[in-house]
Amino acid sequence: MSVLVGPIAGGLVAGGVRPYCKAASLLLIMHQVYYGFSNLIQSRTEQHRKDLHLLSVRLVDAPTVVPAPPSAASRIAHKPFASLMHEKWNEQVDSAYNWVRTSDRRLEDWGHRLLYGDERSK
């Protein structure tokens, strides 16, 4: 219907027809609405084309080198003394854990021998 409304209403307005009947005034109103939306769509489309062109130019002309912060690996400060202290601490914790584990095993074996009197298989 919108294909026919525009030319018919435009012809009536161009021909100087005055809206004496309701159908003619309805056609004129539809003409104004149709061309109003048509102009709005056309102007917005043109603005979108301009915006897209501007954005594409900015994208193409963007600098190839983007300043970025240094990588995380390069920001790690190597501290040999702290590394040595961590290593020694881990060795001490490991030896304490092993001592507790072997002591628990020995205590378990001693309790088994005390209660049952025989050697427990290992």
Short mmCIF file of C-alpha atoms in Angstrom, two decimals:
data_model
loop_
_atom_site.label_atom_id
_atom_site.label_comp_id
_atom_site.label_asym_id
_atom_site.label_seq_id
_atom_site.Cartn_x
_atom_site.Cartn_y
_atom_site.Cartn_z
CA MET A 1 0.00 0.00 0.00
CA SER A 2 2.86 2.40 0.79
CA VAL A 3 3.99 2.04 -2.83
CA LEU A 4 0.71 3.52 -4.02
CA VAL A 5 0.02 6.07 -1.28
CA GLY A 6 3.03 8.28 -2.02
CA PRO A 7 2.43 8.79 -5.76
CA ILE A 8 -1.34 9.16 -5.40
CA ALA A 9 -1.07 11.68 -2.57
CA GLY A 10 1.70 13.51 -4.36
CA GLY A 11 -0.41 13.69 -7.52
CA LEU A 12 -3.36 15.06 -5.60
CA VAL A 13 -1.26 17.74 -3.92
CA ALA A 14 0.52 18.65 -7.16
CA GLY A 15 -2.81 18.80 -9.01
CA GLY A 16 -4.17 21.29 -6.53
CA VAL A 17 -6.93 19.04 -5.21
CA ARG A 18 -8.32 20.43 -2.03
CA PRO A 19 -9.40 17.88 0.53
CA TYR A 20 -13.20 18.24 0.29
CA CYS A 21 -13.86 14.67 1.25
CA LYS A 22 -12.56 12.47 4.03
CA ALA A 23 -10.76 10.15 1.63
CA ALA A 24 -8.75 13.01 0.14
CA SER A 25 -7.81 14.40 3.54
CA LEU A 26 -6.87 10.89 4.67
CA LEU A 27 -4.67 10.56 1.61
CA LEU A 28 -3.01 13.88 2.36
CA ILE A 29 -2.34 12.85 5.94
CA MET A 30 -0.96 9.52 4.76
CA HIS A 31 1.20 11.41 2.24
CA GLN A 32 2.64 13.61 4.97
CA VAL A 33 3.31 10.64 7.24
CA TYR A 34 4.80 8.57 4.41
CA TYR A 35 7.15 11.29 3.20
CA GLY A 36 7.97 12.29 6.77
CA PHE A 37 9.16 8.77 7.55
CA SER A 38 10.84 8.53 4.16
CA ASN A 39 12.84 11.71 4.79
CA LEU A 40 13.68 10.57 8.33
CA ILE A 41 14.93 7.21 7.10
CA GLN A 42 16.91 8.84 4.31
CA SER A 43 18.58 11.40 6.59
CA ARG A 44 19.43 8.79 9.23
CA THR A 45 20.84 6.47 6.58
CA GLU A 46 23.04 9.28 5.28
CA GLN A 47 24.24 10.06 8.82
CA HIS A 48 25.03 6.37 9.41
CA ARG A 49 27.00 6.26 6.15
CA LYS A 50 29.03 9.30 7.23
CA ASP A 51 29.65 7.80 10.70
CA LEU A 52 30.72 4.45 9.25
CA HIS A 53 33.05 6.17 6.82
CA LEU A 54 34.62 8.18 9.64
CA LEU A 55 35.07 5.05 11.74
CA SER A 56 36.60 3.10 8.87
CA VAL A 57 39.06 5.94 8.18
CA ARG A 58 40.02 6.01 11.85
CA LEU A 59 40.49 2.24 11.81
CA VAL A 60 42.68 2.29 8.71
CA ASP A 61 44.75 5.26 9.87
CA ALA A 62 45.25 3.92 13.40
CA PRO A 63 48.86 3.57 14.54
CA THR A 64 50.24 0.06 14.17
CA VAL A 65 52.18 0.20 17.43
CA VAL A 66 49.88 0.27 20.41
CA PRO A 67 51.56 1.28 23.65
CA ALA A 68 51.01 -1.52 26.13
CA PRO A 69 52.33 -2.17 29.61
CA PRO A 70 55.23 -4.57 29.93
CA SER A 71 54.39 -8.24 30.19
CA ALA A 72 53.90 -9.85 33.58
CA ALA A 73 57.02 -11.98 33.16
CA SER A 74 59.17 -8.90 32.67
CA ARG A 75 57.68 -7.22 35.76
CA ILE A 76 58.71 -10.04 38.10
CA ALA A 77 61.73 -8.92 40.06
CA HIS A 78 64.22 -11.70 40.69
CA LYS A 79 65.41 -11.72 44.30
CA PRO A 80 68.09 -14.34 44.84
CA PHE A 81 68.13 -13.98 48.64
CA ALA A 82 64.35 -14.36 48.92
CA SER A 83 64.46 -17.34 46.55
CA LEU A 84 67.16 -18.96 48.73
CA MET A 85 65.09 -18.33 51.88
CA HIS A 86 61.99 -19.85 50.27
CA GLU A 87 63.96 -22.88 49.16
CA LYS A 88 65.42 -23.43 52.65
CA TRP A 89 62.01 -22.94 54.25
CA ASN A 90 60.46 -25.53 51.94
CA GLU A 91 63.27 -27.98 52.74
CA GLN A 92 62.69 -27.52 56.49
CA VAL A 93 58.92 -27.97 56.13
CA ASP A 94 59.52 -31.08 54.02
CA SER A 95 61.90 -32.59 56.58
CA ALA A 96 59.47 -31.82 59.45
CA TYR A 97 56.62 -33.46 57.49
CA ASN A 98 58.76 -36.55 56.79
CA TRP A 99 59.79 -36.77 60.48
CA VAL A 100 56.13 -36.64 61.60
CA ARG A 101 55.16 -39.26 59.02
CA THR A 102 57.94 -41.68 60.01
CA SER A 103 57.30 -41.05 63.72
CA ASP A 104 53.64 -41.84 63.25
CA ARG A 105 54.53 -45.04 61.44
CA ARG A 106 56.95 -46.03 64.23
CA LEU A 107 54.36 -45.24 66.91
CA GLU A 108 51.79 -47.32 65.07
CA ASP A 109 54.22 -50.25 64.82
CA TRP A 110 55.14 -49.94 68.52
CA GLY A 111 51.45 -49.93 69.53
CA HIS A 112 50.78 -52.99 67.37
CA ARG A 113 53.72 -54.87 68.90
CA LEU A 114 52.62 -53.87 72.40
CA LEU A 115 49.04 -55.05 71.89
CA TYR A 116 49.57 -58.14 69.74
CA GLY A 117 53.17 -59.07 70.41
CA ASP A 118 54.04 -60.02 66.84
CA GLU A 119 55.87 -58.24 64.06
CA ARG A 120 53.76 -56.32 61.66
CA SER A 121 54.52 -56.73 57.97
CA LYS A 122 55.73 -53.61 56.27
#
